mmCIF file of C-alpha atoms and ligand atoms in Angstrom:
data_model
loop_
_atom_site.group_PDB
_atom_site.id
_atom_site.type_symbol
_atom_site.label_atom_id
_atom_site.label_comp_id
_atom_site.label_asym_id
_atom_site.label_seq_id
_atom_site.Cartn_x
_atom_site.Cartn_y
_atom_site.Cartn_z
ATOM 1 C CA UNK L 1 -7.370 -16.589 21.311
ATOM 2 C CA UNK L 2 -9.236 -13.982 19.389
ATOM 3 C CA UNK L 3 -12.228 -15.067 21.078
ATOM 4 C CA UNK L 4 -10.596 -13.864 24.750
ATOM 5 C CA UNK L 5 -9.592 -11.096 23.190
ATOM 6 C CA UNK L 6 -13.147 -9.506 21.999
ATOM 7 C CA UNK L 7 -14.699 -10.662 24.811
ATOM 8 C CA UNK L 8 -12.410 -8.339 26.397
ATOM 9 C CA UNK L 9 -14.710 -5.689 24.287
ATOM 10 C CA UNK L 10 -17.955 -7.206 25.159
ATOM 11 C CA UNK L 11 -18.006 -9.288 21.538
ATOM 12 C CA UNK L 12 -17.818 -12.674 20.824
ATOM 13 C CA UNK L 13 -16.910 -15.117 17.729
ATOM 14 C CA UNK L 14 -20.184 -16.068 17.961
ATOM 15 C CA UNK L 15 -22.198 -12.888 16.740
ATOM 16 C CA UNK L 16 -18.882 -11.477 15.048
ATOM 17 C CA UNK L 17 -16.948 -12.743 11.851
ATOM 18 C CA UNK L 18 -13.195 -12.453 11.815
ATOM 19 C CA UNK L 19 -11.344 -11.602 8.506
ATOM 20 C CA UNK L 20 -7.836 -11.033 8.161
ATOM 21 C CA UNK L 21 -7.085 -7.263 6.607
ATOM 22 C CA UNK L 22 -4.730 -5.695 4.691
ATOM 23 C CA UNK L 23 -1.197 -5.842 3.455
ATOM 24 C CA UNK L 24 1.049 -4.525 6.171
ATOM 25 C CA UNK L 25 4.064 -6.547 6.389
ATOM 26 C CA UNK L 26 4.283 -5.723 10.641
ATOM 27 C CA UNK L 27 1.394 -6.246 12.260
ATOM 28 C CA UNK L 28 -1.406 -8.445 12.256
ATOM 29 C CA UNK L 29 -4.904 -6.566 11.186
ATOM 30 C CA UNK L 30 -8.559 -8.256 11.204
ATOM 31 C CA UNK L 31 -11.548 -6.683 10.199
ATOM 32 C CA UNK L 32 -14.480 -7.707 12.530
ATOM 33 C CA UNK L 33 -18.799 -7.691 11.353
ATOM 34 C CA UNK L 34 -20.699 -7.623 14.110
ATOM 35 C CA UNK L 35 -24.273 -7.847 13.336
ATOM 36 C CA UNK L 36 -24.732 -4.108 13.274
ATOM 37 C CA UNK L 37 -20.968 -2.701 13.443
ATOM 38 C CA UNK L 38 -17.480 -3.143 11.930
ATOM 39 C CA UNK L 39 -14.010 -2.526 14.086
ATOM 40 C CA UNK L 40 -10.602 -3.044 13.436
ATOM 41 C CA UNK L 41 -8.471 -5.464 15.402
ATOM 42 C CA UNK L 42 -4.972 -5.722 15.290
ATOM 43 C CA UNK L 43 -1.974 -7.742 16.956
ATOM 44 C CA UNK L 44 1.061 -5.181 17.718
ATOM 45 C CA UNK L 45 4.436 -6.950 16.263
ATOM 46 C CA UNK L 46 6.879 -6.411 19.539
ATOM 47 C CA UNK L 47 9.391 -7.845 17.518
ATOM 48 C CA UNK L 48 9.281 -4.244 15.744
ATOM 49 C CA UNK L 49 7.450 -2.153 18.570
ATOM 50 C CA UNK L 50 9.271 -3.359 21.351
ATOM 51 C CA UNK L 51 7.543 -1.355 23.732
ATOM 52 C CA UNK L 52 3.724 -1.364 22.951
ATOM 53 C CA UNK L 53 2.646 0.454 25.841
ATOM 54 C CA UNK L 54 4.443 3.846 24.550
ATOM 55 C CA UNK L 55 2.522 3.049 20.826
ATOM 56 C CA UNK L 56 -0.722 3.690 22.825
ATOM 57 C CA UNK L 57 0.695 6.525 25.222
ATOM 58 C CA UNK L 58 1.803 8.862 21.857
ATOM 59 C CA UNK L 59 -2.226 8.265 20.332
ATOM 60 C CA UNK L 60 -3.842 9.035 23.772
ATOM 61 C CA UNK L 61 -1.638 12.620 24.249
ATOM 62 C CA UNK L 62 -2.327 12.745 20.082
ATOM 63 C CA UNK L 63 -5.765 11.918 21.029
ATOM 64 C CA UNK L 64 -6.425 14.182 24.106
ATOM 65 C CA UNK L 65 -4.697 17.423 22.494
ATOM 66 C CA UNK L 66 -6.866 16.948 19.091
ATOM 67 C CA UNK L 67 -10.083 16.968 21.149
ATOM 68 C CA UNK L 68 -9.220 20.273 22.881
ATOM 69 C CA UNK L 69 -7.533 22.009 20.040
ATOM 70 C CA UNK L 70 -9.067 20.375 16.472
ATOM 71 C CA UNK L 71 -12.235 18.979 17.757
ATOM 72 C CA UNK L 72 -13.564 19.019 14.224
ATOM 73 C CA UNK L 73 -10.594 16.500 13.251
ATOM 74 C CA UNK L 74 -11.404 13.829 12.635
ATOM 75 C CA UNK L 75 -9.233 11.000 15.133
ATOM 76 C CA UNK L 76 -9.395 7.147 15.483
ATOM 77 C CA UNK L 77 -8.848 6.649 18.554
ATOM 78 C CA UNK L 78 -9.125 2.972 19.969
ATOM 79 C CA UNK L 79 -12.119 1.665 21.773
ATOM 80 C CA UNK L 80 -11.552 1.344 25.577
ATOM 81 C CA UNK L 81 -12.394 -2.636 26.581
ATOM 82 C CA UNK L 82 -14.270 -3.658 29.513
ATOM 83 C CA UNK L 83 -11.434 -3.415 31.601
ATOM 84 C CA UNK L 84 -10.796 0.344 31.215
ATOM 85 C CA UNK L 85 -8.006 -0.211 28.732
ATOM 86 C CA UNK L 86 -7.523 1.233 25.445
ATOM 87 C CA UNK L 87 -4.929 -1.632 24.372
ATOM 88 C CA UNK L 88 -5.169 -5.107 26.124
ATOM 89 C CA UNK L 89 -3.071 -7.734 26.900
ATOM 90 C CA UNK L 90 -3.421 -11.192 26.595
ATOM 91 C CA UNK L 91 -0.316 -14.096 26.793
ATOM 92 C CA UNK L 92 1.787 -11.961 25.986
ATOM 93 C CA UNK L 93 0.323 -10.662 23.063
ATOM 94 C CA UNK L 94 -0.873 -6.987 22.612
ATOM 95 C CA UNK L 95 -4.709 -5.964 21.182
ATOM 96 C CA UNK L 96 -6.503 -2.646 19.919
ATOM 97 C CA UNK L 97 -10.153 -2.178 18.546
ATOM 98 C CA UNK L 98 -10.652 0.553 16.063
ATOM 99 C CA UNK L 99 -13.916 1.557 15.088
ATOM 100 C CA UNK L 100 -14.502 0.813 11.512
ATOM 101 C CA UNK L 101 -15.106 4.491 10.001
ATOM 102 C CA UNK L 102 -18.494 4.165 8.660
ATOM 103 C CA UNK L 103 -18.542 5.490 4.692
ATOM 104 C CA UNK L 104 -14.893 5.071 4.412
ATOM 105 C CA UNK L 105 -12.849 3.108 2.413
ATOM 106 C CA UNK L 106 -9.171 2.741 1.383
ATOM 107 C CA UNK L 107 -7.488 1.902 -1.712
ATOM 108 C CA UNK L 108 -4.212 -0.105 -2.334
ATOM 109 C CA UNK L 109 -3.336 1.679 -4.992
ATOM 110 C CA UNK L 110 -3.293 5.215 -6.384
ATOM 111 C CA UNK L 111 -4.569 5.093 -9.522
ATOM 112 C CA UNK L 112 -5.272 8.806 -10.045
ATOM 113 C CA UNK L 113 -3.114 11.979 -9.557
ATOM 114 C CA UNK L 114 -6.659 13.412 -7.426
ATOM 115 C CA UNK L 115 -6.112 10.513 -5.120
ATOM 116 C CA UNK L 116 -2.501 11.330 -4.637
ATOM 117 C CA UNK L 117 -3.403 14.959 -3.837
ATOM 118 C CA UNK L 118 -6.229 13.905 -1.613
ATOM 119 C CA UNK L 119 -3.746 11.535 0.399
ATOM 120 C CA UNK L 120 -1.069 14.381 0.761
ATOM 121 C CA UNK L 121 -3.201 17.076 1.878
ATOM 122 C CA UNK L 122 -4.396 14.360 4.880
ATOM 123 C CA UNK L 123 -0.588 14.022 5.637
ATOM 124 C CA UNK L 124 0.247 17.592 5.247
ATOM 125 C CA UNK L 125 -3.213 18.087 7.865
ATOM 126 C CA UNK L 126 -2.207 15.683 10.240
ATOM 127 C CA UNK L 127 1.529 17.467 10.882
ATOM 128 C CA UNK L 128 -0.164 20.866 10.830
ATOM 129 C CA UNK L 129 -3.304 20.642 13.231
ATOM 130 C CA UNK L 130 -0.451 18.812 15.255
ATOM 131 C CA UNK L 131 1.977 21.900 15.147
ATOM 132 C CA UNK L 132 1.667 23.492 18.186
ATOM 133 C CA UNK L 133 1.666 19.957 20.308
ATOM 134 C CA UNK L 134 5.550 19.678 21.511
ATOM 135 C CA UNK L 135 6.704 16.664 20.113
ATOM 136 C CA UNK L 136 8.903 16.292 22.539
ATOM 137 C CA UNK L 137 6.106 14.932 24.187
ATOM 138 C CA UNK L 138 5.983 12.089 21.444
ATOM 139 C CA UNK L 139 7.783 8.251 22.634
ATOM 140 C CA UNK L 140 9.700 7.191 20.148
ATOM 141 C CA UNK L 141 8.032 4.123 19.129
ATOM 142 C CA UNK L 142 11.281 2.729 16.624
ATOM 143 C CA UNK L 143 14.294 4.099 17.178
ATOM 144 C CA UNK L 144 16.144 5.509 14.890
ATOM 145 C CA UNK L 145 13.212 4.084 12.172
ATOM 146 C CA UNK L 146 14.039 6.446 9.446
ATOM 147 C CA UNK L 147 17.582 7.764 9.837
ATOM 148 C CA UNK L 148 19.055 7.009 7.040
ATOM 149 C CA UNK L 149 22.902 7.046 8.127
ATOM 150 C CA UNK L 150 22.273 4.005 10.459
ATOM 151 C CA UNK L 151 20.496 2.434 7.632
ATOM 152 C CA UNK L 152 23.082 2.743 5.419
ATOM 153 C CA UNK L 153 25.519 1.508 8.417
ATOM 154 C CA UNK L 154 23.172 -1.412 8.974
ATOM 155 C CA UNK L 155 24.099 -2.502 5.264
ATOM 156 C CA UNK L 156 27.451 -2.412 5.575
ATOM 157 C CA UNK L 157 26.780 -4.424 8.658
ATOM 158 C CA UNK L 158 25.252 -7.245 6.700
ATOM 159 C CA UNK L 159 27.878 -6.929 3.913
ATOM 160 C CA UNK L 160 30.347 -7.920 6.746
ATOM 161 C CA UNK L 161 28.402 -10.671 8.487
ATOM 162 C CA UNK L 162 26.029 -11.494 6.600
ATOM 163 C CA UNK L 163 24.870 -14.372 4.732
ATOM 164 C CA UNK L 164 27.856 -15.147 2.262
ATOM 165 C CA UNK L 165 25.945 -17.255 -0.936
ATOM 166 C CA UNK L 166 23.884 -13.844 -0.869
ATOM 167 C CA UNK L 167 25.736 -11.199 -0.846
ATOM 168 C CA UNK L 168 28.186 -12.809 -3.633
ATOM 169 C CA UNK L 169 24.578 -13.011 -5.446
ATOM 170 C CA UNK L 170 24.054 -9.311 -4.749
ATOM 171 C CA UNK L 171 27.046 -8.167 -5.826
ATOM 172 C CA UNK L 172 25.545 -6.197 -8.644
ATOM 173 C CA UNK L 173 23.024 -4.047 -6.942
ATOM 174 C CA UNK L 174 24.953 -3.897 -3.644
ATOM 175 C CA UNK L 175 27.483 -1.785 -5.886
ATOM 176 C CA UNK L 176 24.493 0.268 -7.505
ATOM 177 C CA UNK L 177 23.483 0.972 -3.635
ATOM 178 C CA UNK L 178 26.853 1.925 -3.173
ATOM 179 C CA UNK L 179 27.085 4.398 -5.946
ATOM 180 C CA UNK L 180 23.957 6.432 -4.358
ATOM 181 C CA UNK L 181 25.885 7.212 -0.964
ATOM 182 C CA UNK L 182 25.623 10.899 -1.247
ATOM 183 C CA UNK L 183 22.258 10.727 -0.355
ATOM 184 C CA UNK L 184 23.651 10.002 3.042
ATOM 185 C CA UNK L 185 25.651 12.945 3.104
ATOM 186 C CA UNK L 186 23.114 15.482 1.959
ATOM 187 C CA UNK L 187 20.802 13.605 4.550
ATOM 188 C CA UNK L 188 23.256 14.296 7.119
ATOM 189 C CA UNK L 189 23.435 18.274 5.860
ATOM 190 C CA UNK L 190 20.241 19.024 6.200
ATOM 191 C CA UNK L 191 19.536 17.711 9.402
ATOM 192 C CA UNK L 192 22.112 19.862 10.677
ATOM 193 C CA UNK L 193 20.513 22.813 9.448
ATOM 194 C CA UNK L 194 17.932 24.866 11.946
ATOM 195 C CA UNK L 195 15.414 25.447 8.984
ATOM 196 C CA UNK L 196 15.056 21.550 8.705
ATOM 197 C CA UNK L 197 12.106 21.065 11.364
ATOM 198 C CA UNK L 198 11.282 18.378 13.850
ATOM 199 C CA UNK L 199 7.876 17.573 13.119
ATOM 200 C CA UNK L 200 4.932 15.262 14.700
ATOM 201 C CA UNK L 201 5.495 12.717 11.574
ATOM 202 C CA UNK L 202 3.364 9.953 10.454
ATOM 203 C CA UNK L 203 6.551 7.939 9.384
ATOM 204 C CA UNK L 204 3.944 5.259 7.054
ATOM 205 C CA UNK L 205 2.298 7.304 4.285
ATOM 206 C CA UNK L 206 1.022 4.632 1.763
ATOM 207 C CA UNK L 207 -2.309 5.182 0.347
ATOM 208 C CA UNK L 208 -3.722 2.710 2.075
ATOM 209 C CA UNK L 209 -3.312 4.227 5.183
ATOM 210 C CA UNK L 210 -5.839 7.342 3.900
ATOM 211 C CA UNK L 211 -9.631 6.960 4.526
ATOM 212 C CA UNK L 212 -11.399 8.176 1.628
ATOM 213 C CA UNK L 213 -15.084 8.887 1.173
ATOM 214 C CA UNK L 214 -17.692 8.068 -1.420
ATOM 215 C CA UNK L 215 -16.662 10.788 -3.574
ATOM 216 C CA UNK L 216 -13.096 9.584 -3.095
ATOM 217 C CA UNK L 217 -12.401 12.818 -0.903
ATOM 218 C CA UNK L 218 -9.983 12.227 1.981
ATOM 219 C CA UNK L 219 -11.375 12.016 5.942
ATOM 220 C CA UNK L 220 -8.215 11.127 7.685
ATOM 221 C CA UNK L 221 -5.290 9.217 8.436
ATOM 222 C CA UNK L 222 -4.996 5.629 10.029
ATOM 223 C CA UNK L 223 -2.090 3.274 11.656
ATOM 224 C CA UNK L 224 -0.504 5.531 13.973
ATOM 225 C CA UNK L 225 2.021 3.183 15.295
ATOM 226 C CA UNK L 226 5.338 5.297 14.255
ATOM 227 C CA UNK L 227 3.791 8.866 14.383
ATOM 228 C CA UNK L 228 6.925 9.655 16.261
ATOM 229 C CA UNK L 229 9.086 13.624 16.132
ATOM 230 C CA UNK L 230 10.490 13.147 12.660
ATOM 231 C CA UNK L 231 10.937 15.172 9.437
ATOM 232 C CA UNK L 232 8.791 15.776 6.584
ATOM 233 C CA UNK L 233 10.975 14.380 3.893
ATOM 234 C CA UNK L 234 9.837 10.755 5.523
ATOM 235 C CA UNK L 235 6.040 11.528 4.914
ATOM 236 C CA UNK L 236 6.780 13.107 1.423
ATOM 237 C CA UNK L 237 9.460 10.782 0.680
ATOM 238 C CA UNK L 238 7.149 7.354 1.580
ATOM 239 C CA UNK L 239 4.199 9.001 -0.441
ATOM 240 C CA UNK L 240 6.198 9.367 -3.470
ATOM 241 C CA UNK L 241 7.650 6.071 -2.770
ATOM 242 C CA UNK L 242 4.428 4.420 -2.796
ATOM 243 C CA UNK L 243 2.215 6.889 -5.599
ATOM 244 C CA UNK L 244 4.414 8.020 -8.027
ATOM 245 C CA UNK L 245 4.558 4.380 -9.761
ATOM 246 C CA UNK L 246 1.968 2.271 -11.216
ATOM 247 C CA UNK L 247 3.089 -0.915 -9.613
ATOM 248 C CA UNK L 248 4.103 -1.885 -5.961
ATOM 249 C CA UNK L 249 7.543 -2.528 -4.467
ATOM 250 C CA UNK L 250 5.956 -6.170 -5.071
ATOM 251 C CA UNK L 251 6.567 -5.900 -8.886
ATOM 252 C CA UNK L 252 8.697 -8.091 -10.188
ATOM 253 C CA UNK L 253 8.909 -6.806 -14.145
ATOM 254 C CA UNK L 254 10.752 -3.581 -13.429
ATOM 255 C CA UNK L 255 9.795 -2.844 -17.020
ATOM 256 C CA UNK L 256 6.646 -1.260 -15.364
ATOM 257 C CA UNK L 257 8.341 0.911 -13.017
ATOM 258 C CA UNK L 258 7.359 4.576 -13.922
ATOM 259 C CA UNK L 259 7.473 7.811 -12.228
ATOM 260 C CA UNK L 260 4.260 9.841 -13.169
ATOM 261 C CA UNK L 261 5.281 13.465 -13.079
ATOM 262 C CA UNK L 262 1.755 14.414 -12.751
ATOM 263 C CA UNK L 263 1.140 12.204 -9.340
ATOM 264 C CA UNK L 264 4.480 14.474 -8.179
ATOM 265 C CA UNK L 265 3.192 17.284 -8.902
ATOM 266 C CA UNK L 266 -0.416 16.316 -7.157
ATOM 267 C CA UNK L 267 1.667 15.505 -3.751
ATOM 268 C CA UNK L 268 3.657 18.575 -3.564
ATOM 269 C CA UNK L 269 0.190 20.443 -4.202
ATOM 270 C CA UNK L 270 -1.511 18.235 -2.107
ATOM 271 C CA UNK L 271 0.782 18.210 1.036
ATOM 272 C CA UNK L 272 1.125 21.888 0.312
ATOM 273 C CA UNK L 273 -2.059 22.900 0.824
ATOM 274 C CA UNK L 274 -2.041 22.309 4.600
ATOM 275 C CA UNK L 275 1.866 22.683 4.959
ATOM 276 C CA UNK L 276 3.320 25.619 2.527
ATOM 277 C CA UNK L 277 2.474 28.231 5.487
ATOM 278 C CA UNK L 278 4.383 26.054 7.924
ATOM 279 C CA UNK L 279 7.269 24.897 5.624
ATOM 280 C CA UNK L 280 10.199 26.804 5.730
ATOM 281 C CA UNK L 281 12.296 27.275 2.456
ATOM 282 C CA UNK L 282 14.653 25.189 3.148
ATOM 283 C CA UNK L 283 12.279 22.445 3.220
ATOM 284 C CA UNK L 284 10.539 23.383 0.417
ATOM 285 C CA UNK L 285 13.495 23.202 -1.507
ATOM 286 C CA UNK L 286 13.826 19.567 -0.253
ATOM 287 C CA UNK L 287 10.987 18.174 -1.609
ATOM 288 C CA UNK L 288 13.138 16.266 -4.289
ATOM 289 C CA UNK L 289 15.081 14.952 -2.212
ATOM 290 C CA UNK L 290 12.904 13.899 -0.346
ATOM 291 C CA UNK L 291 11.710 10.681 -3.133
ATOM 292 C CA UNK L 292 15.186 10.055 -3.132
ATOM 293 C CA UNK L 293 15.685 9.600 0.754
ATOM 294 C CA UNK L 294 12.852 7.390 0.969
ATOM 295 C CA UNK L 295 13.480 5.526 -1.740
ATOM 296 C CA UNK L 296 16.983 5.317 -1.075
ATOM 297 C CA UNK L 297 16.592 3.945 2.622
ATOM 298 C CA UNK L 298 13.861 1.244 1.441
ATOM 299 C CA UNK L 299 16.205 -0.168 -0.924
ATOM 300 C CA UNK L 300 18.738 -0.757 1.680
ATOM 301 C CA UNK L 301 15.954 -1.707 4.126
ATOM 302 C CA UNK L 302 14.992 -4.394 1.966
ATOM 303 C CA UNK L 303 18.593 -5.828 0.374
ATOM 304 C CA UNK L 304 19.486 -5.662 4.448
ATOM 305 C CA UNK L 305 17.098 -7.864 5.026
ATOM 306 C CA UNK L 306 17.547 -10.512 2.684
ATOM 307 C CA UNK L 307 21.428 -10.340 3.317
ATOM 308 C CA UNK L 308 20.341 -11.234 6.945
ATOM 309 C CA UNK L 309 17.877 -14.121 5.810
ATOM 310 C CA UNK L 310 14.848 -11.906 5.932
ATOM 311 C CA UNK L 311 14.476 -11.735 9.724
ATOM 312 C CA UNK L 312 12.447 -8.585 9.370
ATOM 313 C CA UNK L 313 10.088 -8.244 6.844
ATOM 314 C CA UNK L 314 9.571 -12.344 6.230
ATOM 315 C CA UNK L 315 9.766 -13.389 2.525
ATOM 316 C CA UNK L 316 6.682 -15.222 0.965
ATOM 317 C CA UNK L 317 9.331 -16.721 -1.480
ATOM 318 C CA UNK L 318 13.364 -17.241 -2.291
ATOM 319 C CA UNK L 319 14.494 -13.964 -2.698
ATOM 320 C CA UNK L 320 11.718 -12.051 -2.098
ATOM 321 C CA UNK L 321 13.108 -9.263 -0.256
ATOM 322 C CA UNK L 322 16.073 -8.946 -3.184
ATOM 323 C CA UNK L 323 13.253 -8.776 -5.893
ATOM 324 C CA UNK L 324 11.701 -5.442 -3.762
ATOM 325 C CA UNK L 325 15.506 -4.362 -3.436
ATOM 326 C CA UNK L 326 15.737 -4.414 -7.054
ATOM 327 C CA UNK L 327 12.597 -2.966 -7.456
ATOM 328 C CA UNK L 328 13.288 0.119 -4.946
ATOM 329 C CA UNK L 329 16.693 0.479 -7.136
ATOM 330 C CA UNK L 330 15.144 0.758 -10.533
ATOM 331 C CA UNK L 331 12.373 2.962 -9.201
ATOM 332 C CA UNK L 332 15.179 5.481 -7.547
ATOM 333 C CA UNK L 333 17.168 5.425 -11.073
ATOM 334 C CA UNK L 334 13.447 6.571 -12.564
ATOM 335 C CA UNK L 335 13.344 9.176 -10.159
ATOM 336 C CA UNK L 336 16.726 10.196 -10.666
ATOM 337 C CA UNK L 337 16.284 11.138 -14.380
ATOM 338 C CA UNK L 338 13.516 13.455 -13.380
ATOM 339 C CA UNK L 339 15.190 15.788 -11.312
ATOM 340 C CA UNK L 340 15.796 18.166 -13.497
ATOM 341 C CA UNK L 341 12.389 18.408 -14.378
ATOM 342 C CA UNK L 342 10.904 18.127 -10.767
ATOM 343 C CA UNK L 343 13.454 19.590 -8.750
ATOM 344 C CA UNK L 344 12.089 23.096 -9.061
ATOM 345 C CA UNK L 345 8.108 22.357 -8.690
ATOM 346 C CA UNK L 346 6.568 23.424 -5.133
ATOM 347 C CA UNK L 347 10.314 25.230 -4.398
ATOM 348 C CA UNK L 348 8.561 29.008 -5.425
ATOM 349 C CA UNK L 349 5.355 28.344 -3.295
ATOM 350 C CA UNK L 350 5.853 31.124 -1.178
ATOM 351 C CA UNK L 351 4.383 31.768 2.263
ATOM 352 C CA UNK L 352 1.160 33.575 2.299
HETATM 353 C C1 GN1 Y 401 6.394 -1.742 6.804
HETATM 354 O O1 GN1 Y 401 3.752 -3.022 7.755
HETATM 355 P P1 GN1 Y 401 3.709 -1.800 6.909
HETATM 356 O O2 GN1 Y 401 3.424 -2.152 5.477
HETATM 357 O O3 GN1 Y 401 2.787 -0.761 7.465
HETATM 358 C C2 GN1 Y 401 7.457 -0.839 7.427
HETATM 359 C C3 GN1 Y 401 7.612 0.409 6.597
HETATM 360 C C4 GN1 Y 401 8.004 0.007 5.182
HETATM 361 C C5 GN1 Y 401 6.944 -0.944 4.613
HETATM 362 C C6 GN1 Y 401 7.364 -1.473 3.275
HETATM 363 C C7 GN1 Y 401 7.355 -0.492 11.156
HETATM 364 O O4 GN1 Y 401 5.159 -1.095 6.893
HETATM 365 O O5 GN1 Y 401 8.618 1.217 7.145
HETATM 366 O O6 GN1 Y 401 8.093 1.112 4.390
HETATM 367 O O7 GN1 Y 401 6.740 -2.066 5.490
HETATM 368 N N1 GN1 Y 401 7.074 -0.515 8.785
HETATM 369 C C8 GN1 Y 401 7.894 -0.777 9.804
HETATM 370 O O8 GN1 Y 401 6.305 -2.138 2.699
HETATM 371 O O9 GN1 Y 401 9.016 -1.236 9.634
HETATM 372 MG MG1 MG Y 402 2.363 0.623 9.066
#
């Protein structure tokens, strides 16, 4: 299979070797050395992005209004095959060929509060060279990936039909879920306010979708599959999610579950730098709440899942997806005891 598939790009098994890459839980990523170059390759899950063709539509308008406006930015876009086509098809199955950005490298996890700023202020870029593009001209590539309200229905879904040995297992932490509802409601009152902006959003901000340089300075942004019209509490909110602890939703000794104030701090500045002239107040006042949405919404995400036999993310073992439930949980009740002492930071920034 792979080998139709390069030859599609003028490559073949033969000169190339093909490595599996990364951790993403959705789609399938290789890493391909060809004798003198290095691409991406990955497999689009269409049991997630059920429409692959408006994936590649968003990067090519993404693509096309970068080149004219930010020409300096720097943009992967996909390699075009032989056929013309900047994402193939074959049985069924749908292909893209990054170039492998040459003196770049990405890290799984943040281990310093300068890598955490360097990763927000490539966020906070990639919303504001983008806002002036109409995102109305963005597909939506999930529906409805991060509203949090059907997420929270979609539990209460599973609760009702899901699988019954598990949910009497879960009762514990599907009551601490429970107990963290308002974070529905104040979801649900900002998005009715005007200040609350509909942004070009990345909607995937872990660190190890950041390209960093030697000297561990960001270059740019990768996996582009749900930049969709969203809100900047999901960038924020995932980056927080994913940098503020020293261990992964993976983690199973919750013991290590910290939030670092000073890797908050570093993403507020961080995103800031590119954003705080865009931001309106009301968003900058949301940047707590933010970690909490995100958070939030992967806990359910996750105890969902395993309430419905893990038919999304896959489990490597029994109860995997409960374990990252639990994990999400604990790190939430972390961040919860720090809002009093975070609340306030980035909230004064005023416009310049
Ligand atoms: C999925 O595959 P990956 O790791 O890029 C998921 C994110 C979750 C994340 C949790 C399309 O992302 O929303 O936060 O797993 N992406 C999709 O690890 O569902
Ligand atoms: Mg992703």
């Amino acid at each position: 299979m792979l080998q139709t598939v390069l030859k599609v790009y003028g490559l073949s098994t033969e000169s190339c070797r093909v490595d599996s890459f990364g951790k993403g839980l959705i789609n399938h990523t290789w890493v391909v050395n060809c004798d003198s170059k290095k691409y991406i390759l990955q497999c689009i899950n269409q049991a997630v992005f059920k429409k692959p063709q408006l994936v590649a539509s968003n990067i090519r308008s993404i693509s096309a209004y970068l080149n004219k406006k930010h020409p300096g930015y720097h943009f992967v876009s996909p390699i075009i095959s032989l056929t013309g086509e900047d994402m193939i098809r074959i049985e069924n199955e749908y292909y893209r060929l990054f170039p492998f950005v040459t003196a770049s490298h990405s890290i799984e996890v943040v281990e310093t509060p300068q890598q955490a700023y360097e990763a927000a202020a490539q966020f906070g870029k990639f919303t504001r060279v983008l806002n002036e593009f109409d995102v109305r001209n963005l597909n939506i590539t999930i529906p409805h990936f991060h509203d949090l309200a059907l997420r929270y229905q979609q539990f209460i879904t599973a609760l009702e039909t899901g699988n019954k040995e598990r949910i009497r297992q879960s009762e514990h932490l599907v009551s601490e879920l429970h107990s963290y509802a308002t974070i529905v409601h104040e979801y649900k009152s900002l998005l009715s306010d005007k200040e609350f902006k509909i942004r070009v959003t990345h909607h995937d901000t872990k660190i190890s979708n950041v390209l960093f340089d030697e000297k561990d300075k960001g270059i740019c942004v990768i996996d582009l599959d749900t930049v969709m019209p969203g809100y900047f509490i999901s960038d924020v909110g995932d980056m927080m999610r994913t940098y503020l602890s020293p261990v992964s939703e993976e983690e199973n000794d919750f013991s290590k579950i910290i939030v670092r104030e000073d890797f908050y701090k570093a993403i507020v500045d961080g995103y800031s730098l590119n954003m705080q002239d865009v931001l309106t107040n009301k968003e900058k006042q949301s940047f707590f709440f933010a970690g909490k949405f995100m958070i939030y919404m992967q806990a359910l995400r996750f105890l969902t899942d395993h309430l419905i036999d893990d038919i999304y993310y896959g489990a490597k073992y029994p109860g995997h997806n409960y374990v990252r439930a639990n994990n999400q949980a604990v790190l939430l009740k972390e961040l919860v005891k720090k809002e009093q002492a975070l609340t306030n930071y980035g909230v004064n920034q005023d416009n310049p």
